[in-house]
CSV table of C-alpha atoms in Angstrom, one decimal:
chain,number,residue,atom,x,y,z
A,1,UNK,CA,55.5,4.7,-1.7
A,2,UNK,CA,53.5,1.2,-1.1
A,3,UNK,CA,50.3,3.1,-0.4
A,4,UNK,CA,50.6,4.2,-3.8
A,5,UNK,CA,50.7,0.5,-4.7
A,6,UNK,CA,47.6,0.3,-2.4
A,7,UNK,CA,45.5,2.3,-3.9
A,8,UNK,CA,46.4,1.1,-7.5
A,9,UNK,CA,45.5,-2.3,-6.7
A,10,UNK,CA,42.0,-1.2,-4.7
A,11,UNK,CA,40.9,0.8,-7.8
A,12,UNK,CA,41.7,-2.5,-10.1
A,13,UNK,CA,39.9,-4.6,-8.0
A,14,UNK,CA,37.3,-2.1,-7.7
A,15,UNK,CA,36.8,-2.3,-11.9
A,16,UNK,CA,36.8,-6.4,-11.3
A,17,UNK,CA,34.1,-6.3,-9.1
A,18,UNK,CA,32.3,-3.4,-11.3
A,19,UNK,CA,33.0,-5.5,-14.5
A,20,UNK,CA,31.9,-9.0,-13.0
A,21,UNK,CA,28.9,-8.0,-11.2
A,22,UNK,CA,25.3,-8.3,-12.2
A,23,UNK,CA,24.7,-5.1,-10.1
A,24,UNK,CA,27.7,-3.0,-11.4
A,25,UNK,CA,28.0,0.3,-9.6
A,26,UNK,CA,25.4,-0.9,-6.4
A,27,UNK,CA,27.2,-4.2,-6.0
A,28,UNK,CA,28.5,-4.1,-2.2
A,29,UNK,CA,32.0,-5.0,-2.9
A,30,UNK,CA,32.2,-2.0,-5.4
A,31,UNK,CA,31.2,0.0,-2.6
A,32,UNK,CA,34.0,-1.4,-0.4
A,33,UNK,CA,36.7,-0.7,-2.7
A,34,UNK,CA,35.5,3.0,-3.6
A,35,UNK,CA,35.5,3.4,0.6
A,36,UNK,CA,39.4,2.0,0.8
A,37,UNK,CA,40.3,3.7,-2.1
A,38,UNK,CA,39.1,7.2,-0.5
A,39,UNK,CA,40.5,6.1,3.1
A,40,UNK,CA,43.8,5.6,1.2
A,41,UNK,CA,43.7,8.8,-0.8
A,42,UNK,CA,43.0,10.6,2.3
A,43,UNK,CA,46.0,9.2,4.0
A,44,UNK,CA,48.2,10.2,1.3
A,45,UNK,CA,47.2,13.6,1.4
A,46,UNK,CA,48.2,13.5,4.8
A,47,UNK,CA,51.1,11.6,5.2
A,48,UNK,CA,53.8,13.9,5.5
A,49,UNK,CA,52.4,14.9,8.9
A,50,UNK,CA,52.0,11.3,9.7
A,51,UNK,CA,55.2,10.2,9.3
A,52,UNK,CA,54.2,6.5,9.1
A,53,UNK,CA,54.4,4.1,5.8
A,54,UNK,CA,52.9,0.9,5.8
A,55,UNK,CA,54.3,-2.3,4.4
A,56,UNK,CA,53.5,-5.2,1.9
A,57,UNK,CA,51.8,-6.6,5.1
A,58,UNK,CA,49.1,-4.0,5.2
A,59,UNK,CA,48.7,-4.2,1.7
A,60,UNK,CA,48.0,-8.0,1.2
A,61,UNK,CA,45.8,-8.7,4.3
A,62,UNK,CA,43.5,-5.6,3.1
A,63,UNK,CA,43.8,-6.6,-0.6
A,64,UNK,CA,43.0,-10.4,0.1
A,65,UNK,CA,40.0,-9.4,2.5
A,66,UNK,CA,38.2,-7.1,0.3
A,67,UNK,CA,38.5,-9.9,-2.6
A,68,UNK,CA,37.4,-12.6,0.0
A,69,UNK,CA,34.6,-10.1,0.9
A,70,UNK,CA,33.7,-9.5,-3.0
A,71,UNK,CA,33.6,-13.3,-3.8
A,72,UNK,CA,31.0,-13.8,-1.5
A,73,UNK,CA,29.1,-10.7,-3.1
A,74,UNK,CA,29.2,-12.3,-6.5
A,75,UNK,CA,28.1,-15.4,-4.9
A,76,UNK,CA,25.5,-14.0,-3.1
A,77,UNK,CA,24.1,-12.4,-6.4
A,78,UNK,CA,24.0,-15.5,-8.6
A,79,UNK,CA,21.7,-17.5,-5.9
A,80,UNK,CA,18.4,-17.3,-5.4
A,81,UNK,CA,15.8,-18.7,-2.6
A,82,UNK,CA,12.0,-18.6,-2.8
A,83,UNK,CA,11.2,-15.1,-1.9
A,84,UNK,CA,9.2,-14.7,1.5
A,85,UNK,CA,6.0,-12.7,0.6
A,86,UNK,CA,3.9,-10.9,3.1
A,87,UNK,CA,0.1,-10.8,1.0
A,88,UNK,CA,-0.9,-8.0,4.0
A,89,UNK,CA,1.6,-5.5,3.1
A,90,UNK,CA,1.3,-3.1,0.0
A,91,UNK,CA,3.8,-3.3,-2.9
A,92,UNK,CA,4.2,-1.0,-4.9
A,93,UNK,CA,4.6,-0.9,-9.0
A,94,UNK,CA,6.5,1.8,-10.9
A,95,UNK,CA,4.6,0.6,-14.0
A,96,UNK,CA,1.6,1.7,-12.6
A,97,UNK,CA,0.3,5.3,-11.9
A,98,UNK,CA,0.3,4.9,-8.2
A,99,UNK,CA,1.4,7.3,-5.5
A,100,UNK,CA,1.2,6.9,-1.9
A,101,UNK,CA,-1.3,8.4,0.0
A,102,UNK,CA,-0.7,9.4,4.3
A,103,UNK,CA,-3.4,11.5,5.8
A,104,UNK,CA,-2.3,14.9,6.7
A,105,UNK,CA,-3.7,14.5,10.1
A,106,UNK,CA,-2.0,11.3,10.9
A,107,UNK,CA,1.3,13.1,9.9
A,108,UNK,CA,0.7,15.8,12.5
A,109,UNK,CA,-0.2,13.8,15.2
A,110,UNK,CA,2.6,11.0,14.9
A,111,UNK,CA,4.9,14.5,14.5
A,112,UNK,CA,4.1,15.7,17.7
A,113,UNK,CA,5.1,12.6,19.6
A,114,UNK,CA,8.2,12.7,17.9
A,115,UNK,CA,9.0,16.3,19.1
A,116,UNK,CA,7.8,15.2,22.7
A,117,UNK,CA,10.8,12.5,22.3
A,118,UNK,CA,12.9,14.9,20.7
A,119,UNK,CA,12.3,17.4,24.1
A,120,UNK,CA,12.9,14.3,26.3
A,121,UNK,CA,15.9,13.3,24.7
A,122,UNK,CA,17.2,16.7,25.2
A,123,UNK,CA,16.5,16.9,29.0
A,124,UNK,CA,18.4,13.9,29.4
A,125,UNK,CA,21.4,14.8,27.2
A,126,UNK,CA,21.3,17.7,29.3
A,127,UNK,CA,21.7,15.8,32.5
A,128,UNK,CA,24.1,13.4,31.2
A,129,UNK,CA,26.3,16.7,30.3
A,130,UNK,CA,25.9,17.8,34.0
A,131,UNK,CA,26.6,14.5,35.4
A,132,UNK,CA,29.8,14.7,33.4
A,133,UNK,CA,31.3,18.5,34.7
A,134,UNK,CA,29.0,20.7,32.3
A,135,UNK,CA,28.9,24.2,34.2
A,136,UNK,CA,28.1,26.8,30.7
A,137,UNK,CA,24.9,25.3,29.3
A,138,UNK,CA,23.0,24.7,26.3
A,139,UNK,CA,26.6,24.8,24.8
A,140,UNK,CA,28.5,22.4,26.2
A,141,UNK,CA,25.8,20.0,26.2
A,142,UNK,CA,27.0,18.0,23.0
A,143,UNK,CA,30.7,17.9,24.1
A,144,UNK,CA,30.1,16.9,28.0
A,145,UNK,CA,27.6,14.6,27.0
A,146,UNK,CA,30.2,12.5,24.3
A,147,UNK,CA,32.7,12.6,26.9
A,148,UNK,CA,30.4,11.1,29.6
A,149,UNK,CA,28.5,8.2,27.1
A,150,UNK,CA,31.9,7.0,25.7
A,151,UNK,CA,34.1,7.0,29.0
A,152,UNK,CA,32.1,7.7,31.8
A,153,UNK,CA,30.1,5.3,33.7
A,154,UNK,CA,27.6,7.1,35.3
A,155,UNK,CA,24.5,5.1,36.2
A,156,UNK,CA,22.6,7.1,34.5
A,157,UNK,CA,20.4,5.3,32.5
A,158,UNK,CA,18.0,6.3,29.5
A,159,UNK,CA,14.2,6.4,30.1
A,160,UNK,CA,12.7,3.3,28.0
A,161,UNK,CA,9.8,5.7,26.7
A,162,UNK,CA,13.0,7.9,24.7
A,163,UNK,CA,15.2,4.9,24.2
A,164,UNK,CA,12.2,3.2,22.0
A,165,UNK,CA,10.9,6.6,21.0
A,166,UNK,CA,14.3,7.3,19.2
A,167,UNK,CA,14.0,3.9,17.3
A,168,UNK,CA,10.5,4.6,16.5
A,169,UNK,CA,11.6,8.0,15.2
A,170,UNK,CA,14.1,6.8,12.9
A,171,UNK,CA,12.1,3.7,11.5
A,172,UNK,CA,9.1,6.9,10.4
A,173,UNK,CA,11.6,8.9,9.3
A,174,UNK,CA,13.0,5.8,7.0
A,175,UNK,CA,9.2,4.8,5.9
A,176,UNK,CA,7.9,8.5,5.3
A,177,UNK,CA,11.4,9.3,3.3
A,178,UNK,CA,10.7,5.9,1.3
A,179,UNK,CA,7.1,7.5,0.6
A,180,UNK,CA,8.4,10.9,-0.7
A,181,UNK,CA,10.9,9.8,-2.6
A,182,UNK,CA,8.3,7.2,-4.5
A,183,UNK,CA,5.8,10.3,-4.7
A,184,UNK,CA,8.2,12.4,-6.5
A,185,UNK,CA,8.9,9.3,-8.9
A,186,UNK,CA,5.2,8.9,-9.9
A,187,UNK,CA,3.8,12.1,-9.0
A,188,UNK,CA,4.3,15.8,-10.2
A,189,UNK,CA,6.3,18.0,-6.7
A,190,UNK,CA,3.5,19.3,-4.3
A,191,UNK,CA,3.8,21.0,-1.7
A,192,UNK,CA,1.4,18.7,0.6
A,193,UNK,CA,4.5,15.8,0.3
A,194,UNK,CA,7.0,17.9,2.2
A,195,UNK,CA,4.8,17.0,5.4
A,196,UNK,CA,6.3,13.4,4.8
A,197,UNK,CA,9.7,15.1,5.7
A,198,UNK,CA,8.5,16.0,9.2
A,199,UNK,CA,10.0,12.6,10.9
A,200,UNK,CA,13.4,13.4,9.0
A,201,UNK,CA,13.6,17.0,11.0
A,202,UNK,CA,12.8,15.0,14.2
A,203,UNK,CA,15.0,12.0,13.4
A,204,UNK,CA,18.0,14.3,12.7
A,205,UNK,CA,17.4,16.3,15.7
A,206,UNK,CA,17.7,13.0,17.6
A,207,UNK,CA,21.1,12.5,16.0
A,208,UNK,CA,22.9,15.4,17.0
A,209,UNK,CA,21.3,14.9,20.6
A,210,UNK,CA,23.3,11.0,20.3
A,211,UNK,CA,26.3,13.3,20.0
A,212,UNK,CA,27.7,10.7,17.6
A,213,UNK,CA,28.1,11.9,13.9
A,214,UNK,CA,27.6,8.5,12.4
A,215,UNK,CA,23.9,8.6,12.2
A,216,UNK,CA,23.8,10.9,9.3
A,217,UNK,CA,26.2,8.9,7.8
A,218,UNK,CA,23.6,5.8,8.3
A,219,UNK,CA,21.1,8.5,7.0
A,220,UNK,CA,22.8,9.5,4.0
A,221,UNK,CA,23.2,6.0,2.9
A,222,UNK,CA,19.9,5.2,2.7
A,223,UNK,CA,18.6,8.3,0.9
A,224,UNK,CA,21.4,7.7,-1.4
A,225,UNK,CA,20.1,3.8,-1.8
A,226,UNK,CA,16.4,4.2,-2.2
A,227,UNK,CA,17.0,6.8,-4.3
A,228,UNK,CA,19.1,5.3,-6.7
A,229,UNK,CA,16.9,1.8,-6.4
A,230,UNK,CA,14.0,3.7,-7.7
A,231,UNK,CA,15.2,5.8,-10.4
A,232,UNK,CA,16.4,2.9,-11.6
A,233,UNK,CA,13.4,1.2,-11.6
A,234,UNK,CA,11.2,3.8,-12.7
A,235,UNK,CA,13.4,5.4,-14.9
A,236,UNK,CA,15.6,2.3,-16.3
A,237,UNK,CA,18.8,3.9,-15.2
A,238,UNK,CA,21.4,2.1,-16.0
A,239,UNK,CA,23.1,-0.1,-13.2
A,240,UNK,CA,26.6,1.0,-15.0
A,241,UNK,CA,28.0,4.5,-13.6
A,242,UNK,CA,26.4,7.2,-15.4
A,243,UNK,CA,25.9,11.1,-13.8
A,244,UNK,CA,23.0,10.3,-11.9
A,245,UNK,CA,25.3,7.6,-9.9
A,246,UNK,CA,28.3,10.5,-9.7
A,247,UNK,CA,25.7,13.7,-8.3
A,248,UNK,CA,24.5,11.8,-6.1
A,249,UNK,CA,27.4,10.5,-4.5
A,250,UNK,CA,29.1,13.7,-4.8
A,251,UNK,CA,26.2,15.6,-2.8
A,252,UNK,CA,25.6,12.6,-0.3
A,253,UNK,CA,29.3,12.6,0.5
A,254,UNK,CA,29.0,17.1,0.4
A,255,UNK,CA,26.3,16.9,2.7
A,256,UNK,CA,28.2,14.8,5.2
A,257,UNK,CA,31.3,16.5,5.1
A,258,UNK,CA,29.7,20.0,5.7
A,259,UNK,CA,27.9,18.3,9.2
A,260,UNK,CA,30.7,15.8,9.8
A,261,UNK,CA,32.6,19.5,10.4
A,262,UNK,CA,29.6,21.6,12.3
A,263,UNK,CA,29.4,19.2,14.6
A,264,UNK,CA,32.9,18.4,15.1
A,265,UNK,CA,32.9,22.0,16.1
A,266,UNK,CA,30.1,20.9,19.1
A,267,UNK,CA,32.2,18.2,20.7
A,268,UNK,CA,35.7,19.9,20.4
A,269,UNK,CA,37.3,17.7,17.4
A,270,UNK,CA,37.3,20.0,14.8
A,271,UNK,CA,38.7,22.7,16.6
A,272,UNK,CA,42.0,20.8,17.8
A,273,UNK,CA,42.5,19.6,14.7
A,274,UNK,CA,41.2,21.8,12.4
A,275,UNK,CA,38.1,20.7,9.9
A,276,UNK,CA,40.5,19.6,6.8
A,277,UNK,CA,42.7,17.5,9.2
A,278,UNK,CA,39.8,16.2,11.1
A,279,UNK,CA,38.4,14.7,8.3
A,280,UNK,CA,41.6,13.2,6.8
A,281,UNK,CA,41.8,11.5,10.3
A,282,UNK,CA,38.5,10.3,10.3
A,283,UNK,CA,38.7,9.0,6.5
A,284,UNK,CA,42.2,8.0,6.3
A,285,UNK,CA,44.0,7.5,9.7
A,286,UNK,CA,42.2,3.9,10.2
A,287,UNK,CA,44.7,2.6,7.1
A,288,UNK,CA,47.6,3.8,9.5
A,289,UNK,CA,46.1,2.4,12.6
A,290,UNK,CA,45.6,-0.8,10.6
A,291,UNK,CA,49.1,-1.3,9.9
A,292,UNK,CA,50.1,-0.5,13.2
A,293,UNK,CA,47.7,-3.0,14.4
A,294,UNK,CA,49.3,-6.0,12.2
A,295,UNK,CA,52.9,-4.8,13.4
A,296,UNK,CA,51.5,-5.1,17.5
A,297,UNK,CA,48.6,-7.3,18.3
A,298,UNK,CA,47.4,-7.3,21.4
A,299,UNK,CA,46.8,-11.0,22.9
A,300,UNK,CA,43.1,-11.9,22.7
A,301,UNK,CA,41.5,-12.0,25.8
A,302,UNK,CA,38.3,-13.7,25.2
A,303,UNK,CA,36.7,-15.1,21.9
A,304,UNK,CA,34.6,-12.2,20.3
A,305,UNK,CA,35.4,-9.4,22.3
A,306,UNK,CA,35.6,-7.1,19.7
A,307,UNK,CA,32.6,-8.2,17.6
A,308,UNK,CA,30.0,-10.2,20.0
A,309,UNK,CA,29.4,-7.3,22.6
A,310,UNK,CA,25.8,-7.1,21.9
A,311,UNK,CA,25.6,-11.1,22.1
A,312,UNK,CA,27.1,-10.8,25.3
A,313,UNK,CA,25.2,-8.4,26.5
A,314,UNK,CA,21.4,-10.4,25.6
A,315,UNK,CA,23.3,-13.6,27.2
A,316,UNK,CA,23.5,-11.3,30.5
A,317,UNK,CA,20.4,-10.6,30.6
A,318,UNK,CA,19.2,-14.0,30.4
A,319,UNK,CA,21.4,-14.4,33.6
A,320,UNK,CA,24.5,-16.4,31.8
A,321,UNK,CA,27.6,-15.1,33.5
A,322,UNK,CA,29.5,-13.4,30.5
A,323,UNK,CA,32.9,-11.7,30.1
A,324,UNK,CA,33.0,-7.8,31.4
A,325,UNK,CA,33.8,-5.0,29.3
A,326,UNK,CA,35.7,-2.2,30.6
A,327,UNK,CA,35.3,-0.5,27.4
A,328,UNK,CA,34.3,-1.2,24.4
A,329,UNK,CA,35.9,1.0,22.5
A,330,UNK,CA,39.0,0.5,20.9
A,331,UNK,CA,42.5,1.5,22.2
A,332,UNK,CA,44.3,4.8,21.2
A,333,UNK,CA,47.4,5.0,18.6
A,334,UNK,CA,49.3,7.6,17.9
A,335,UNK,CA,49.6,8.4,13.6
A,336,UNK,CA,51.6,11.5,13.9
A,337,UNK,CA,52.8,14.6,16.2
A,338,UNK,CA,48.9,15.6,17.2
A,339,UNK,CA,46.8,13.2,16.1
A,340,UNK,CA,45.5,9.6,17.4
A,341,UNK,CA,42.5,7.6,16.5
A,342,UNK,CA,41.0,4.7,17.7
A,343,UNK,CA,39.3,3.3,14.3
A,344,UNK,CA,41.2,0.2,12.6
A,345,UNK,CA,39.2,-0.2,9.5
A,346,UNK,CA,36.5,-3.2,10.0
A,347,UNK,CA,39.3,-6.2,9.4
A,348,UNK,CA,40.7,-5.4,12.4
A,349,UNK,CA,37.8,-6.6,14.7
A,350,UNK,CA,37.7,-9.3,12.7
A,351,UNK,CA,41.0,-10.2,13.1
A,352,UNK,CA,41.3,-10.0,16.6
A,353,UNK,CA,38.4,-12.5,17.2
A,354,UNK,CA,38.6,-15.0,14.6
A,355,UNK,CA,42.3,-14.8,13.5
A,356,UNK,CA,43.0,-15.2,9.3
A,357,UNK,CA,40.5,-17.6,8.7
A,358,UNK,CA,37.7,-17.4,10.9
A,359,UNK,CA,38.2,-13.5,9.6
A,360,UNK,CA,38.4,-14.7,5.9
A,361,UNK,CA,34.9,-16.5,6.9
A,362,UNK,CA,32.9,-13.8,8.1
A,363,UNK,CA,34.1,-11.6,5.1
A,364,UNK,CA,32.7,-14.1,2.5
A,365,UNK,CA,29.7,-14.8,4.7
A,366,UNK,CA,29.0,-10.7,5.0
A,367,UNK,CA,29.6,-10.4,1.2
A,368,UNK,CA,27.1,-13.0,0.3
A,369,UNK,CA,24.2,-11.7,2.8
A,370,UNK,CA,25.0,-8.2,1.3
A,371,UNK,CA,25.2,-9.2,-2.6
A,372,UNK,CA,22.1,-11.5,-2.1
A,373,UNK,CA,19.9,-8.6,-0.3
A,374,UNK,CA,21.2,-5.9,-2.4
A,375,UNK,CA,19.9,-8.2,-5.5
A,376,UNK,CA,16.6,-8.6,-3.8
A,377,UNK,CA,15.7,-5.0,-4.0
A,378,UNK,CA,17.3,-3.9,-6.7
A,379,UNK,CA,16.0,-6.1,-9.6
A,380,UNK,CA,12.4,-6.2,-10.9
A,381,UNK,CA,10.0,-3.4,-11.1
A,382,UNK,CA,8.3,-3.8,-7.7
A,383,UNK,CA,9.3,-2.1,-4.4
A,384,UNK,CA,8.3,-1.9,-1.0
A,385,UNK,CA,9.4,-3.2,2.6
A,386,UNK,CA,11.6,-4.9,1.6
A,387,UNK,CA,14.0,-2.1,-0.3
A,388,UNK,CA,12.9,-0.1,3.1
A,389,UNK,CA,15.2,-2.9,5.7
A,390,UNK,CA,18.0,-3.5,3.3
A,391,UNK,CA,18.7,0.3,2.5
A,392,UNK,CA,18.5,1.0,6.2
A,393,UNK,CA,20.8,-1.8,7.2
A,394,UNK,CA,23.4,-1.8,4.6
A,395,UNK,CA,25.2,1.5,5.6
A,396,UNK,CA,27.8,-0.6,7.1
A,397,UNK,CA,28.8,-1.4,3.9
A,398,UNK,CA,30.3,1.3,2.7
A,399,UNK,CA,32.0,2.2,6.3
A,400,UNK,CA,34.3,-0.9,6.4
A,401,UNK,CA,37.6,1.0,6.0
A,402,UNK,CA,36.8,3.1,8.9
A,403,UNK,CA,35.1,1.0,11.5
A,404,UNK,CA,33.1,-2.5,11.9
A,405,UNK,CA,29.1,-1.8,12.3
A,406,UNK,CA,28.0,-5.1,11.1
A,407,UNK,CA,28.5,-6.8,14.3
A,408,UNK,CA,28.6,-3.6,16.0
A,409,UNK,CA,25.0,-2.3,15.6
A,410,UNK,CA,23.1,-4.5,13.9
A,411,UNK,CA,23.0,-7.8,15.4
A,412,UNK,CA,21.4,-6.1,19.0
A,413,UNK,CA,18.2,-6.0,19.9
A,414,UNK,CA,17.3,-2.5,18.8
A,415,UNK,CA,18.0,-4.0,15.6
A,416,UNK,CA,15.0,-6.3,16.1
A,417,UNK,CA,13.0,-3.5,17.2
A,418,UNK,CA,13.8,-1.1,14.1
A,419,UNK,CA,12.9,-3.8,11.8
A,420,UNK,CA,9.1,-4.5,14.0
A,421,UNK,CA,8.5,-1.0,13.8
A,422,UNK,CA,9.8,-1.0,10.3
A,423,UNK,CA,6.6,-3.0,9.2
A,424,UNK,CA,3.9,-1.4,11.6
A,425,UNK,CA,4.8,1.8,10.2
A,426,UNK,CA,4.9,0.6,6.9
A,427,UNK,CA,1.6,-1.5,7.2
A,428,UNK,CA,-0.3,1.4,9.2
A,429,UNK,CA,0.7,4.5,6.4
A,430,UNK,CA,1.8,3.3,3.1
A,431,UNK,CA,-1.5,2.9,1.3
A,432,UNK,CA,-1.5,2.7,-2.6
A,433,UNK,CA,-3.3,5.1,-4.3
A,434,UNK,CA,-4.2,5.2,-8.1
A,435,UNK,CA,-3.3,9.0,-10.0
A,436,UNK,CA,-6.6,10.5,-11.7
């Protein structure tokens, strides 16, 4: 079978890229390949019920963009610009005793106005899920609510107070995980550091109240990267694979499995499907989708439909009169008897609003912003802010053979806000304090 051929020639070019770059295992384009190689493998576990093969197509154009993509990543590692320090924020030294010290009061207080978001963001949910037809409670709250946020147009618009609340949430739960994490490093377990989980609880709440599983996905991949940052620098880890790098991936990808299933269960996938098959969909049916794409693409019907929707959007509300979207979301396909999905693999959005080269552009361009940050952070002995922004925006990464998020998510406003709040959070809590 050519996916056979696929995967053979993902898992070489994932040992290029591993072999060539300064970063080895953390380089971006590493991470891209490991992602196509398991969307692949998931697809020929399930092909027999999918009944689709693709051709040598499919294979070059997603061959020649992830080695466009990881050019750019080795590119992006080998320059450097004068780094851009900010005196008034702490950095902190793993060659120093130093541990980082938040106030247990502060903790409890700034926890309480998370759970008063947390309760507003389940009142509206709520509604939302009534709006859309829910008549049997609590319980159908996740499932009506999805339905009515992805095709529904109901009016119904969030508070402002929640909508920032939520992004304030996360951006605690991202700056009081970074603080644990560097505790445990340079500090002895105690119990008085599990407070600094609190925002986590709240933050993940707020997740499952989005109804869209992808947050913990976003989650995961940060706990996994500042993780894996700092035992490396406080343990000189190698940056080659070793076990730390495999049981940590294996419990990060676990983890999001065993939730990627209980919640499918809330909206209704899993149960149609069944939990194995929903997750070979999820993983694996964007490679089929893909090739089904290439064989039938639709006309374009204005220039960055698929990628600039957040661009749009800001230009609207500066009063430019902008193309309208229906929907957002991607068109249905059919891989098999009972099963459909609506997830191309990134290249496809790419594709569809820059044709071959403007495509072959933004995957060099995304691989050298990626290799360049990921550098940033990951060499020297200091850390700080700055591994804080790059872990929490570089999930897309390793989600480009499922869906595009770098346009998607992070080039909107809230994006601007995560990183403000980012860097009061950081400024106001994270204060250096020397072990006796």
């Amino acid at each position: 079978m050519l996916i056979v051929l696929l995967l053979i020639l993902l898992l070489f070019a994932g040992v290029f890229f591993y072999k060539c770059s300064r970063l080895h295992f953390m380089a971006p384009a590493f991470f891209v390949c490991a992602g196509f190689s398991l969307s692949v493998v998931c697809c020929i576990l399930n092909m027999q019920n999918w009944y689709t093969q693709i051709d040598i197509v499919t294979i070059a154009v997603i061959v020649l963009s992830v080695c466009i993509f990881g050019a750019g990543d080795l590119c992006g590692e080998s320059v450097s610009f004068p780094a851009v320090r900010f005196k008034q924020l702490y950095v902190f030294d793993f060659s120093c005793s130093q541990r980082i010290r938040v106030k247990k009061l502060n903790i409890m207080v700034t926890e309480l106005a998370f759970i008063f978001i947390n309760i507003c963001y389940f009142r509206y949910t709520y509604q939302l899920s009534v709006i859309a037809g829910n008549r049997i409670g609590i319980s159908g709250m996740i499932s009506y609510a999805r339905h009515a946020s992805n095709y529904l147009n109901t009016g119904f618009d969030m508070p402002v107070i929640v909508s920032q609340g939520i992004v304030i949430t996360k951006c605690a739960a991202y700056v009081f995980l970074f603080a644990f994490v560097y505790n445990l490093m340079n500090d002895r377990l105690r119990g008085r550091y599990f407070l600094l989980l609190l925002p986590c609880v709240s933050h993940s709440v707020n997740i499952i109240l989005s109804t869209a599983r992808i947050g913990f996905i976003e989650f995961f991949v940060y706990i996994f990267l500042i993780t894996m940052v700092m035992l490396m620098k406080k343990k000189n880890v190698s940056l080659r694979i070793n076990r730390t790098f495999m049981k940590m991936a294996a419990v990060s990808l676990a983890a999001f499995l065993i939730i990627f299933t209980v919640l499918g269960y809330a909206t209704g996938k899993t149960q149609y499907l069944g939990a194995i098959n929903a997750i070979l969909l999820y993983i694996g049916g964007s490679i089929i989708a893909f090739h089904q794409y290439l064989n039938k693409r639709p006309s374009r019907e204005f220039f960055g439909k698929e990628t600039l929707r957040l661009f749009y959007a800001f230009l609207s509300k500066l009063g430019f009169d902008t193309p309208e979207y229906e929907s957002y979301f991607l068109e249905f396909t059919n891989i098999g008897e009972n099963a459909s999905t609506n997830v191309y693999t990134a290249l496809r959005r790419y594709l569809q609003d820059y044709g071959f080269l403007g495509s072959a552009f933004v995957l060099f361009v995304l691989g050298f912003l990626y290799g360049h940050f990921f550098k940033l952070v990951i060499e020297g002995k200091k850390t700080g802010i700055a591994l804080i922004n790059t872990a929490a925006f570089a999930w897309p990464v390793f989600l480009f053979s499922i869906e595009e998020y770098s346009f998607k998510n992070l080039l909107g406003i809230s994006s601007l806000y995560q990183i403000f709040y980012t860097f009061l959070l950081y400024y106001l809590f994270m204060k250096p304090e020397v072990k006796m």
